[in-house]
Short mmCIF file of C-alpha atoms in Angstrom, two decimals:
data_model
loop_
_atom_site.label_atom_id
_atom_site.label_comp_id
_atom_site.label_asym_id
_atom_site.label_seq_id
_atom_site.Cartn_x
_atom_site.Cartn_y
_atom_site.Cartn_z
CA UNK A 1 127.88 20.52 19.20
CA UNK A 2 124.95 18.15 18.59
CA UNK A 3 124.82 14.63 17.25
CA UNK A 4 121.82 13.41 15.18
CA UNK A 5 120.79 9.78 15.46
CA UNK A 6 118.96 8.35 12.43
CA UNK A 7 115.51 7.08 13.23
CA UNK A 8 116.20 3.56 12.00
CA UNK A 9 113.04 1.94 13.41
CA UNK A 10 110.86 4.65 11.90
CA UNK A 11 112.61 4.34 8.53
CA UNK A 12 112.27 0.55 8.52
CA UNK A 13 108.58 0.80 9.45
CA UNK A 14 107.97 3.31 6.65
CA UNK A 15 109.76 1.08 4.17
CA UNK A 16 107.69 -1.92 5.32
CA UNK A 17 104.46 0.07 4.90
CA UNK A 18 105.53 1.17 1.41
CA UNK A 19 106.40 -2.41 0.45
CA UNK A 20 103.06 -3.64 1.80
CA UNK A 21 101.20 -0.95 -0.14
CA UNK A 22 103.09 -1.91 -3.30
CA UNK A 23 102.18 -5.58 -2.83
CA UNK A 24 98.50 -4.77 -2.28
CA UNK A 25 98.30 -2.72 -5.46
CA UNK A 26 100.13 -5.46 -7.40
CA UNK A 27 97.64 -7.99 -6.04
CA UNK A 28 94.70 -5.81 -7.11
CA UNK A 29 96.13 -5.60 -10.64
CA UNK A 30 96.62 -9.35 -11.14
CA UNK A 31 93.30 -10.25 -9.49
CA UNK A 32 91.55 -7.79 -11.80
CA UNK A 33 93.15 -9.53 -14.77
CA UNK A 34 91.93 -12.94 -13.55
CA UNK A 35 88.46 -11.47 -13.02
CA UNK A 36 88.44 -9.97 -16.53
CA UNK A 37 89.30 -13.31 -18.11
CA UNK A 38 86.65 -15.25 -16.20
CA UNK A 39 83.95 -12.66 -16.83
CA UNK A 40 84.77 -12.48 -20.54
CA UNK A 41 84.52 -16.25 -20.83
CA UNK A 42 80.96 -16.18 -19.41
CA UNK A 43 79.62 -12.71 -20.20
CA UNK A 44 79.22 -13.41 -23.92
CA UNK A 45 76.70 -16.24 -23.60
CA UNK A 46 73.97 -13.97 -22.25
CA UNK A 47 74.47 -11.52 -25.14
CA UNK A 48 74.49 -14.10 -27.95
CA UNK A 49 70.87 -13.50 -29.10
CA UNK A 50 71.50 -9.75 -29.21
CA UNK A 51 74.73 -10.30 -31.17
CA UNK A 52 72.91 -12.54 -33.64
CA UNK A 53 70.09 -10.07 -34.22
CA UNK A 54 72.42 -7.09 -34.62
CA UNK A 55 75.10 -8.65 -36.82
CA UNK A 56 73.06 -11.27 -38.69
CA UNK A 57 75.47 -13.96 -37.48
CA UNK A 58 74.72 -17.54 -38.42
CA UNK A 59 74.50 -20.20 -35.75
CA UNK A 60 77.98 -21.47 -36.63
CA UNK A 61 79.38 -17.94 -36.22
CA UNK A 62 77.68 -17.75 -32.82
CA UNK A 63 79.42 -20.99 -31.85
CA UNK A 64 82.81 -19.61 -32.91
CA UNK A 65 82.30 -16.44 -30.85
CA UNK A 66 82.53 -18.62 -27.74
CA UNK A 67 84.50 -21.63 -29.00
CA UNK A 68 87.17 -19.46 -30.66
CA UNK A 69 88.02 -17.85 -27.33
CA UNK A 70 88.11 -21.19 -25.47
CA UNK A 71 90.25 -22.89 -28.13
CA UNK A 72 92.80 -20.07 -28.42
CA UNK A 73 93.01 -19.80 -24.64
CA UNK A 74 93.51 -23.55 -24.23
CA UNK A 75 96.17 -23.89 -26.92
CA UNK A 76 98.17 -20.93 -25.61
CA UNK A 77 98.09 -21.60 -21.86
CA UNK A 78 101.21 -23.75 -21.56
CA UNK A 79 103.18 -21.69 -24.06
CA UNK A 80 102.15 -18.47 -22.31
CA UNK A 81 103.40 -19.79 -18.97
CA UNK A 82 106.75 -20.79 -20.44
CA UNK A 83 107.20 -17.44 -22.20
CA UNK A 84 106.70 -15.75 -18.82
CA UNK A 85 109.30 -18.02 -17.22
CA UNK A 86 111.80 -17.20 -19.99
CA UNK A 87 111.22 -13.51 -20.77
CA UNK A 88 109.74 -12.28 -17.49
CA UNK A 89 106.30 -12.66 -15.95
CA UNK A 90 105.69 -8.93 -15.61
CA UNK A 91 106.57 -8.34 -19.25
CA UNK A 92 104.28 -11.13 -20.51
CA UNK A 93 101.50 -10.12 -18.14
CA UNK A 94 101.52 -6.53 -19.41
CA UNK A 95 101.78 -7.71 -23.02
CA UNK A 96 98.83 -10.04 -22.50
CA UNK A 97 96.74 -7.38 -20.76
CA UNK A 98 97.50 -4.86 -23.49
CA UNK A 99 96.57 -7.36 -26.21
CA UNK A 100 93.44 -8.39 -24.29
CA UNK A 101 92.36 -4.75 -24.03
CA UNK A 102 93.00 -4.15 -27.75
CA UNK A 103 91.11 -7.31 -28.69
CA UNK A 104 88.21 -6.19 -26.48
CA UNK A 105 88.07 -2.91 -28.41
CA UNK A 106 88.05 -4.83 -31.70
CA UNK A 107 85.20 -6.99 -30.40
CA UNK A 108 83.23 -3.94 -29.31
CA UNK A 109 83.66 -2.18 -32.65
CA UNK A 110 83.30 -5.32 -34.81
CA UNK A 111 81.62 -4.50 -38.11
CA UNK A 112 80.38 -8.05 -38.67
CA UNK A 113 80.45 -11.64 -37.44
CA UNK A 114 83.79 -12.45 -39.09
CA UNK A 115 85.59 -9.57 -37.40
CA UNK A 116 83.98 -10.46 -34.06
CA UNK A 117 85.09 -14.09 -34.28
CA UNK A 118 88.65 -13.06 -35.22
CA UNK A 119 88.80 -10.57 -32.34
CA UNK A 120 87.53 -13.22 -29.91
CA UNK A 121 90.27 -15.62 -31.02
CA UNK A 122 92.84 -12.85 -30.46
CA UNK A 123 91.28 -12.14 -27.05
CA UNK A 124 91.63 -15.79 -26.04
CA UNK A 125 95.26 -15.87 -27.21
CA UNK A 126 96.09 -12.74 -25.21
CA UNK A 127 94.37 -14.19 -22.14
CA UNK A 128 96.68 -17.20 -22.53
CA UNK A 129 99.66 -14.85 -22.17
CA UNK A 130 98.16 -12.95 -19.24
CA UNK A 131 96.48 -15.54 -17.00
CA UNK A 132 99.38 -17.99 -16.43
CA UNK A 133 101.45 -15.16 -14.94
CA UNK A 134 98.90 -14.34 -12.22
CA UNK A 135 99.71 -17.11 -9.73
CA UNK A 136 103.44 -16.90 -10.53
CA UNK A 137 103.47 -13.15 -9.79
CA UNK A 138 101.56 -13.71 -6.53
CA UNK A 139 104.08 -16.39 -5.56
CA UNK A 140 107.14 -14.16 -6.03
CA UNK A 141 105.50 -10.99 -4.69
CA UNK A 142 104.25 -12.23 -1.32
CA UNK A 143 106.24 -13.92 1.46
CA UNK A 144 105.27 -17.47 2.36
CA UNK A 145 103.36 -16.53 5.52
CA UNK A 146 101.02 -14.23 3.53
CA UNK A 147 100.31 -16.51 0.56
CA UNK A 148 97.56 -18.54 2.21
CA UNK A 149 95.41 -15.44 2.73
CA UNK A 150 96.24 -14.15 -0.76
CA UNK A 151 95.32 -17.42 -2.47
CA UNK A 152 92.08 -17.36 -0.50
CA UNK A 153 91.37 -13.94 -2.00
CA UNK A 154 92.20 -15.33 -5.42
CA UNK A 155 89.64 -18.09 -4.93
CA UNK A 156 87.04 -15.55 -3.79
CA UNK A 157 87.61 -13.47 -6.93
CA UNK A 158 87.16 -16.56 -9.11
CA UNK A 159 83.88 -17.34 -7.37
CA UNK A 160 82.76 -13.72 -7.68
CA UNK A 161 83.54 -13.76 -11.40
CA UNK A 162 81.41 -16.86 -11.90
CA UNK A 163 78.48 -15.16 -10.17
CA UNK A 164 78.91 -11.70 -11.71
CA UNK A 165 79.72 -12.58 -15.33
CA UNK A 166 76.20 -13.41 -16.53
CA UNK A 167 74.67 -10.57 -14.47
CA UNK A 168 77.11 -7.97 -15.80
CA UNK A 169 76.43 -9.20 -19.34
CA UNK A 170 72.68 -9.02 -18.76
CA UNK A 171 72.76 -5.51 -17.29
CA UNK A 172 74.99 -4.12 -20.04
CA UNK A 173 73.01 -5.77 -22.83
CA UNK A 174 69.58 -4.91 -21.42
CA UNK A 175 70.69 -1.37 -20.61
CA UNK A 176 71.61 -0.73 -24.28
CA UNK A 177 74.06 2.00 -23.23
CA UNK A 178 74.32 4.79 -25.84
CA UNK A 179 72.36 2.55 -28.21
CA UNK A 180 75.32 0.16 -28.46
CA UNK A 181 73.26 -2.95 -27.51
CA UNK A 182 75.73 -5.83 -26.80
CA UNK A 183 78.96 -3.93 -27.48
CA UNK A 184 79.51 -2.55 -23.93
CA UNK A 185 80.17 -6.10 -22.66
CA UNK A 186 83.53 -5.79 -24.45
CA UNK A 187 84.12 -2.03 -24.28
CA UNK A 188 83.95 -2.08 -20.48
CA UNK A 189 87.37 -3.79 -20.56
CA UNK A 190 89.05 -0.71 -22.05
CA UNK A 191 89.26 1.56 -18.96
CA UNK A 192 89.93 -1.44 -16.72
CA UNK A 193 92.71 -2.73 -18.97
CA UNK A 194 94.37 0.67 -19.39
CA UNK A 195 94.36 1.25 -15.63
CA UNK A 196 95.78 -2.24 -15.08
CA UNK A 197 98.62 -1.62 -17.54
CA UNK A 198 99.58 1.72 -15.96
CA UNK A 199 99.49 0.36 -12.41
CA UNK A 200 101.18 -2.89 -13.42
CA UNK A 201 104.14 -1.08 -14.99
CA UNK A 202 104.73 0.76 -11.73
CA UNK A 203 103.93 -1.78 -9.03
CA UNK A 204 104.57 -5.27 -10.43
CA UNK A 205 107.95 -6.87 -9.79
CA UNK A 206 109.73 -8.63 -12.65
CA UNK A 207 110.71 -12.27 -12.18
CA UNK A 208 111.88 -15.23 -14.24
CA UNK A 209 112.26 -18.95 -13.63
CA UNK A 210 115.83 -19.99 -12.74
CA UNK A 211 115.53 -22.89 -15.17
CA UNK A 212 112.80 -22.37 -17.74
CA UNK A 213 111.68 -24.94 -20.30
CA UNK A 214 111.95 -23.99 -23.97
CA UNK A 215 108.91 -23.03 -26.05
CA UNK A 216 107.65 -25.86 -28.25
CA UNK A 217 106.32 -23.99 -31.29
CA UNK A 218 106.18 -27.04 -33.57
CA UNK A 219 104.25 -29.01 -30.96
CA UNK A 220 101.83 -26.11 -30.55
CA UNK A 221 101.33 -25.90 -34.33
CA UNK A 222 100.66 -29.66 -34.63
CA UNK A 223 98.18 -29.63 -31.72
CA UNK A 224 96.41 -26.59 -33.18
CA UNK A 225 96.15 -28.18 -36.63
CA UNK A 226 94.85 -31.48 -35.28
CA UNK A 227 92.19 -29.87 -33.12
CA UNK A 228 91.06 -27.42 -35.82
CA UNK A 229 90.70 -30.30 -38.27
CA UNK A 230 88.18 -31.76 -35.84
CA UNK A 231 86.41 -28.65 -34.55
CA UNK A 232 86.10 -26.58 -37.73
CA UNK A 233 84.08 -29.12 -39.76
CA UNK A 234 82.12 -30.12 -36.66
CA UNK A 235 81.07 -26.50 -36.17
CA UNK A 236 80.62 -25.52 -39.83
CA UNK A 237 79.36 -28.85 -41.15
CA UNK A 238 75.63 -28.38 -40.51
CA UNK A 239 75.57 -24.97 -42.17
CA UNK A 240 77.47 -26.34 -45.20
CA UNK A 241 75.26 -29.41 -45.55
CA UNK A 242 77.84 -31.82 -44.06
CA UNK A 243 80.17 -31.92 -47.10
CA UNK A 244 82.64 -34.74 -47.75
CA UNK A 245 85.69 -32.59 -46.93
CA UNK A 246 84.41 -32.18 -43.40
CA UNK A 247 84.31 -35.93 -42.74
CA UNK A 248 87.75 -36.34 -44.35
CA UNK A 249 89.14 -33.59 -42.11
CA UNK A 250 87.64 -35.10 -38.95
CA UNK A 251 88.95 -38.55 -39.90
CA UNK A 252 92.46 -37.13 -40.49
CA UNK A 253 92.49 -35.24 -37.18
CA UNK A 254 93.53 -38.28 -35.08
CA UNK A 255 96.40 -38.92 -37.51
CA UNK A 256 97.74 -35.40 -37.04
CA UNK A 257 97.37 -35.72 -33.26
CA UNK A 258 99.27 -39.04 -33.46
CA UNK A 259 102.11 -37.19 -35.25
CA UNK A 260 101.96 -34.64 -32.43
CA UNK A 261 102.43 -37.40 -29.84
CA UNK A 262 105.42 -38.86 -31.73
CA UNK A 263 106.98 -35.42 -32.03
CA UNK A 264 106.48 -34.74 -28.31
CA UNK A 265 108.31 -37.96 -27.45
CA UNK A 266 111.20 -37.01 -29.72
CA UNK A 267 111.23 -33.48 -28.29
CA UNK A 268 111.43 -34.85 -24.74
CA UNK A 269 114.45 -37.00 -25.69
CA UNK A 270 116.14 -34.11 -27.50
CA UNK A 271 115.98 -31.25 -25.01
CA UNK A 272 113.44 -32.16 -22.30
CA UNK A 273 111.06 -29.31 -23.24
CA UNK A 274 107.99 -30.84 -24.89
CA UNK A 275 104.70 -28.94 -24.90
CA UNK A 276 103.03 -31.87 -23.09
CA UNK A 277 104.78 -34.13 -20.58
CA UNK A 278 103.43 -37.43 -21.95
CA UNK A 279 104.81 -39.57 -19.06
CA UNK A 280 102.23 -37.86 -16.85
CA UNK A 281 99.54 -39.91 -18.57
CA UNK A 282 101.21 -43.08 -17.25
CA UNK A 283 100.03 -41.95 -13.82
CA UNK A 284 96.62 -43.60 -13.71
CA UNK A 285 95.06 -40.93 -11.53
CA UNK A 286 96.22 -38.13 -13.79
CA UNK A 287 95.05 -39.87 -16.98
CA UNK A 288 91.65 -40.60 -15.44
CA UNK A 289 91.40 -37.05 -14.08
CA UNK A 290 92.22 -35.61 -17.50
CA UNK A 291 89.42 -37.76 -18.94
CA UNK A 292 87.01 -36.43 -16.31
CA UNK A 293 88.14 -32.87 -17.00
CA UNK A 294 87.68 -33.28 -20.77
CA UNK A 295 84.22 -34.86 -20.45
CA UNK A 296 83.11 -32.29 -17.89
CA UNK A 297 84.36 -29.48 -20.12
CA UNK A 298 82.27 -30.85 -23.00
CA UNK A 299 79.18 -30.97 -20.76
CA UNK A 300 79.78 -27.44 -19.45
CA UNK A 301 80.41 -25.88 -22.86
CA UNK A 302 77.28 -27.45 -24.34
CA UNK A 303 75.07 -26.70 -21.33
CA UNK A 304 75.85 -23.00 -20.93
CA UNK A 305 75.25 -22.26 -24.62
CA UNK A 306 72.02 -24.30 -24.76
CA UNK A 307 70.73 -22.83 -21.50
CA UNK A 308 71.21 -19.24 -22.70
CA UNK A 309 69.57 -19.83 -26.09
CA UNK A 310 66.67 -21.72 -24.51
CA UNK A 311 65.86 -18.88 -22.11
CA UNK A 312 66.07 -16.07 -24.66
CA UNK A 313 65.16 -17.59 -28.03
CA UNK A 314 62.98 -20.44 -26.79
CA UNK A 315 61.17 -18.77 -23.88
CA UNK A 316 61.43 -15.19 -25.16
CA UNK A 317 63.02 -13.77 -22.02
CA UNK A 318 65.17 -10.64 -22.10
CA UNK A 319 68.88 -10.71 -21.12
CA UNK A 320 68.24 -9.40 -17.58
CA UNK A 321 65.45 -11.92 -16.98
CA UNK A 322 67.75 -14.71 -18.15
CA UNK A 323 70.67 -13.41 -16.08
CA UNK A 324 68.62 -13.24 -12.88
CA UNK A 325 67.30 -16.75 -13.51
CA UNK A 326 70.90 -17.93 -13.40
CA UNK A 327 71.60 -16.46 -9.93
CA UNK A 328 70.50 -19.64 -8.05
CA UNK A 329 72.89 -21.67 -10.20
CA UNK A 330 75.83 -19.34 -9.51
CA UNK A 331 75.19 -19.09 -5.77
CA UNK A 332 74.72 -22.85 -5.39
CA UNK A 333 77.91 -23.51 -7.38
CA UNK A 334 79.97 -21.05 -5.33
CA UNK A 335 78.66 -22.33 -1.99
CA UNK A 336 79.11 -26.01 -2.86
CA UNK A 337 82.63 -25.35 -4.13
CA UNK A 338 83.71 -23.84 -0.82
CA UNK A 339 82.11 -26.56 1.29
CA UNK A 340 83.48 -29.39 -0.86
CA UNK A 341 87.12 -28.27 -0.61
CA UNK A 342 87.12 -27.28 3.04
CA UNK A 343 84.95 -29.98 4.62
CA UNK A 344 83.54 -32.71 2.42
CA UNK A 345 86.42 -33.95 0.25
CA UNK A 346 88.92 -34.23 3.14
CA UNK A 347 86.41 -36.50 4.90
CA UNK A 348 84.70 -38.44 2.11
CA UNK A 349 87.20 -38.27 -0.79
CA UNK A 350 86.07 -39.37 -4.24
CA UNK A 351 82.46 -39.89 -3.15
CA UNK A 352 81.95 -36.12 -3.03
CA UNK A 353 82.82 -35.73 -6.72
CA UNK A 354 80.59 -38.68 -7.65
CA UNK A 355 77.76 -37.19 -5.60
CA UNK A 356 78.30 -33.95 -7.52
CA UNK A 357 77.92 -35.75 -10.85
CA UNK A 358 74.71 -37.44 -9.67
CA UNK A 359 73.27 -34.21 -8.26
CA UNK A 360 74.05 -32.41 -11.49
CA UNK A 361 72.49 -35.28 -13.45
CA UNK A 362 69.34 -35.06 -11.34
CA UNK A 363 69.19 -31.33 -12.07
CA UNK A 364 69.54 -31.95 -15.81
CA UNK A 365 66.73 -34.53 -15.66
CA UNK A 366 64.48 -32.09 -13.76
CA UNK A 367 65.27 -29.43 -16.38
CA UNK A 368 64.51 -31.93 -19.13
CA UNK A 369 61.15 -32.85 -17.58
CA UNK A 370 60.16 -29.21 -17.05
CA UNK A 371 61.14 -28.16 -20.56
CA UNK A 372 59.05 -30.99 -22.00
CA UNK A 373 56.06 -30.41 -19.71
CA UNK A 374 55.77 -26.60 -19.82
CA UNK A 375 57.25 -25.88 -23.26
CA UNK A 376 57.37 -22.17 -24.05
CA UNK A 377 55.31 -21.37 -20.92
CA UNK A 378 58.13 -22.31 -18.51
CA UNK A 379 58.66 -19.71 -15.74
CA UNK A 380 61.81 -18.73 -13.84
CA UNK A 381 60.55 -20.04 -10.47
CA UNK A 382 59.82 -23.43 -12.07
CA UNK A 383 63.37 -23.58 -13.38
CA UNK A 384 64.94 -22.70 -10.01
CA UNK A 385 65.08 -26.27 -8.55
CA UNK A 386 66.95 -27.55 -11.62
CA UNK A 387 69.35 -24.60 -11.44
CA UNK A 388 70.07 -25.18 -7.75
CA UNK A 389 70.79 -28.87 -8.32
CA UNK A 390 73.00 -28.31 -11.36
CA UNK A 391 74.90 -25.47 -9.67
CA UNK A 392 75.49 -27.45 -6.47
CA UNK A 393 76.59 -30.52 -8.42
CA UNK A 394 79.02 -28.50 -10.53
CA UNK A 395 80.50 -26.85 -7.44
CA UNK A 396 81.16 -30.23 -5.81
CA UNK A 397 83.22 -31.26 -8.86
CA UNK A 398 85.04 -28.21 -10.21
CA UNK A 399 86.59 -27.02 -6.94
CA UNK A 400 88.30 -30.22 -5.68
CA UNK A 401 89.03 -32.06 -8.94
CA UNK A 402 92.33 -30.30 -9.69
CA UNK A 403 93.78 -30.78 -6.21
CA UNK A 404 92.56 -34.38 -6.07
CA UNK A 405 94.30 -35.26 -9.33
CA UNK A 406 97.45 -33.12 -9.13
CA UNK A 407 98.20 -34.35 -5.60
CA UNK A 408 99.00 -37.78 -7.07
CA UNK A 409 101.63 -36.33 -9.43
CA UNK A 410 105.32 -36.09 -8.35
CA UNK A 411 106.19 -32.59 -7.16
CA UNK A 412 108.70 -31.94 -9.95
CA UNK A 413 105.90 -32.32 -12.51
CA UNK A 414 103.10 -30.53 -10.63
CA UNK A 415 103.44 -27.29 -12.61
CA UNK A 416 103.32 -29.05 -15.96
CA UNK A 417 100.44 -31.26 -14.79
CA UNK A 418 98.43 -28.24 -13.68
CA UNK A 419 98.91 -26.53 -17.06
CA UNK A 420 97.88 -29.65 -18.99
CA UNK A 421 94.90 -30.20 -16.71
CA UNK A 422 93.57 -26.66 -17.17
CA UNK A 423 94.17 -26.89 -20.92
CA UNK A 424 92.17 -30.13 -21.07
CA UNK A 425 89.16 -28.44 -19.47
CA UNK A 426 89.26 -25.54 -21.95
CA UNK A 427 89.57 -27.94 -24.89
CA UNK A 428 86.56 -29.83 -23.57
CA UNK A 429 84.53 -26.63 -23.55
CA UNK A 430 85.53 -25.87 -27.14
CA UNK A 431 84.56 -29.39 -28.16
CA UNK A 432 81.20 -29.09 -26.36
CA UNK A 433 80.49 -25.84 -28.21
CA UNK A 434 81.34 -27.60 -31.48
CA UNK A 435 79.03 -30.51 -30.66
CA UNK A 436 76.14 -28.09 -30.27
CA UNK A 437 75.87 -28.21 -34.09
CA UNK A 438 74.61 -31.77 -33.77
CA UNK A 439 73.04 -31.77 -30.31
CA UNK A 440 71.18 -28.46 -30.56
CA UNK A 441 71.28 -26.49 -33.80
CA UNK A 442 70.56 -29.52 -35.96
CA UNK A 443 67.15 -29.77 -34.28
CA UNK A 444 66.35 -26.06 -34.61
CA UNK A 445 66.58 -26.32 -38.38
CA UNK A 446 67.82 -23.96 -41.05
CA UNK A 447 66.19 -20.74 -39.86
CA UNK A 448 68.97 -18.47 -38.62
CA UNK A 449 66.95 -15.59 -37.16
CA UNK A 450 64.41 -15.90 -34.38
CA UNK A 451 62.19 -13.23 -35.80
CA UNK A 452 62.00 -10.73 -38.56
CA UNK A 453 59.91 -8.09 -40.22
CA UNK A 454 56.82 -9.64 -41.68
CA UNK A 455 57.15 -12.85 -39.72
CA UNK A 456 53.75 -13.96 -38.43
CA UNK A 457 52.96 -14.82 -34.85
CA UNK A 458 52.45 -18.45 -35.84
CA UNK A 459 55.91 -18.65 -37.40
CA UNK A 460 57.50 -17.01 -34.36
CA UNK A 461 55.73 -19.43 -32.01
CA UNK A 462 56.83 -22.38 -34.13
CA UNK A 463 60.43 -21.18 -34.05
CA UNK A 464 60.33 -20.73 -30.27
CA UNK A 465 58.92 -24.26 -29.96
CA UNK A 466 61.77 -25.56 -32.11
CA UNK A 467 64.29 -24.06 -29.66
CA UNK A 468 62.52 -25.82 -26.80
CA UNK A 469 62.68 -29.12 -28.73
CA UNK A 470 66.38 -28.53 -29.41
CA UNK A 471 66.95 -27.87 -25.71
CA UNK A 472 65.37 -31.17 -24.65
CA UNK A 473 67.42 -32.99 -27.31
CA UNK A 474 70.65 -31.36 -26.10
CA UNK A 475 69.81 -32.10 -22.46
CA UNK A 476 69.82 -35.82 -23.27
CA UNK A 477 73.38 -35.36 -24.57
CA UNK A 478 74.26 -33.50 -21.37
CA UNK A 479 72.78 -36.31 -19.25
CA UNK A 480 74.85 -38.84 -21.21
CA UNK A 481 77.98 -36.78 -20.62
CA UNK A 482 77.32 -36.63 -16.88
CA UNK A 483 76.87 -40.41 -16.77
CA UNK A 484 80.27 -40.69 -18.46
CA UNK A 485 81.80 -38.30 -15.91
CA UNK A 486 80.33 -40.35 -13.06
CA UNK A 487 81.84 -43.54 -14.51
CA UNK A 488 85.27 -42.00 -15.07
CA UNK A 489 85.36 -40.81 -11.46
CA UNK A 490 85.59 -44.47 -10.35
CA UNK A 491 89.11 -44.47 -11.84
CA UNK A 492 90.24 -41.91 -9.28
CA UNK A 493 91.50 -43.17 -5.90
CA UNK A 494 88.93 -43.33 -3.11
CA UNK A 495 91.08 -40.90 -1.17
CA UNK A 496 94.10 -38.98 -2.43
CA UNK A 497 97.53 -39.39 -0.88
CA UNK A 498 97.08 -35.94 0.61
CA UNK A 499 94.02 -37.01 2.56
CA UNK A 500 95.61 -40.31 3.68
CA UNK A 501 98.77 -38.54 4.83
CA UNK A 502 96.79 -35.98 6.80
CA UNK A 503 94.34 -38.47 8.31
CA UNK A 504 96.31 -39.56 11.44
CA UNK A 505 96.90 -35.98 12.57
CA UNK A 506 93.55 -34.65 11.47
CA UNK A 507 90.74 -33.89 13.88
CA UNK A 508 87.44 -35.70 13.57
CA UNK A 509 86.04 -33.07 11.25
CA UNK A 510 88.59 -33.96 8.57
CA UNK A 511 91.76 -32.42 7.20
CA UNK A 512 91.94 -28.79 6.26
CA UNK A 513 93.54 -27.44 3.09
CA UNK A 514 96.84 -26.79 4.83
CA UNK A 515 97.08 -30.47 5.81
CA UNK A 516 96.66 -31.56 2.23
CA UNK A 517 99.62 -29.62 0.88
CA UNK A 518 102.40 -32.12 1.75
CA UNK A 519 101.00 -34.56 -0.80
CA UNK A 520 102.50 -32.40 -3.54
CA UNK A 521 105.91 -33.56 -2.36
CA UNK A 522 106.55 -37.15 -3.35
#
């Protein structure tokens, strides 16, 4: 007679390995989704000239291809996060990824500019359902002792997306795969999205918030109406000859937004679930930080569009040439972002962000001088110093600004503050893209195509020169925006509460990220 003893240690070890494998696959799925969103927000800029030539899109349609995504993404971020809390983060993540994949297919097969703009708006809305679930899923999937490493990987993926987006767009557009020209920049999402959905259904764990805020549909509708009343005439006005209805709409926009504020206050009193927690703006640091984020978003949205059009339509470079010219910017931005968060901000506080604004301003001024001096003969190597300065300056600002501002907000409001802060940046980008009608396209003139059959060399040269003139005009706007950002940064505290709290126990080199975390608890 024999007695079998279950191999409990072996069974537990196997179960632990299976659980670890499941978590790793889940992490790969959500990080891929975050990468897809970031790449799609940047990949389009490099393909804009190709899109315009192929579809005959007007300049206003070109603006909406990028601004439509940013606006839909911004307006849906908070609502998307709350829907995940209520109905399940896995469910909303898969719904968002499925919609994002479908919208990518519609973009890739768009028959004209109108369909492309509509598909981009849908893509931004689906990203707003998908992206807010990423960090929440990571939080519930991984135990506390593993999250630091996982969030580090998340940050690395974000940096990689910023570097790879323009290059992927350039390679796909220049490669002209199967004669599809710009369309593969969207169609590449199809196999990635389908694989993500299949793996996500199997390996993601469902979760909900124990106490979720309600969805504020009326508030969302009022905010959307108010912002569209400003952005639509701003974007379409030049093409339509600046009609009276456009000025009436822009003048009425603040009134609609004022109604939105009144409604949000009433909503907060009624059930405590407004779209925007207005009391957050009574925190001086948060209000000032939101102003910085909005102004910086305007500068970023305007700059990236102008930069792309200058390189390709003004200087006549191909997509790959333009994409490679942007590598110094991306590398400088990624490097400066890592150094600023880990070493500089814990030691020098607000001065690092102000230095970033000044460095970026110096880069814009160098770019402005070079564009004026060399005109259409500007070379990539001549542009490199300006790109390095602007990339480094941007990295010093974008990485630490959120932590610097949110750390001053009471812990119970940190989630809402983060959502509002990210939304503000996206709205700023949409506004910057709208302002390009005045700052850039108004100088180019009424010609919508850079070249055409029968166009003489003299006419083509004159058009290229007009794009260079428009670039220098827009760069003055960008310089003004950076001066505004620099001024607004004085409203932030010299050092956040996180840095002050960590200072006594910190070594001489400054506080690390882990020492800054307690500031989120008030």
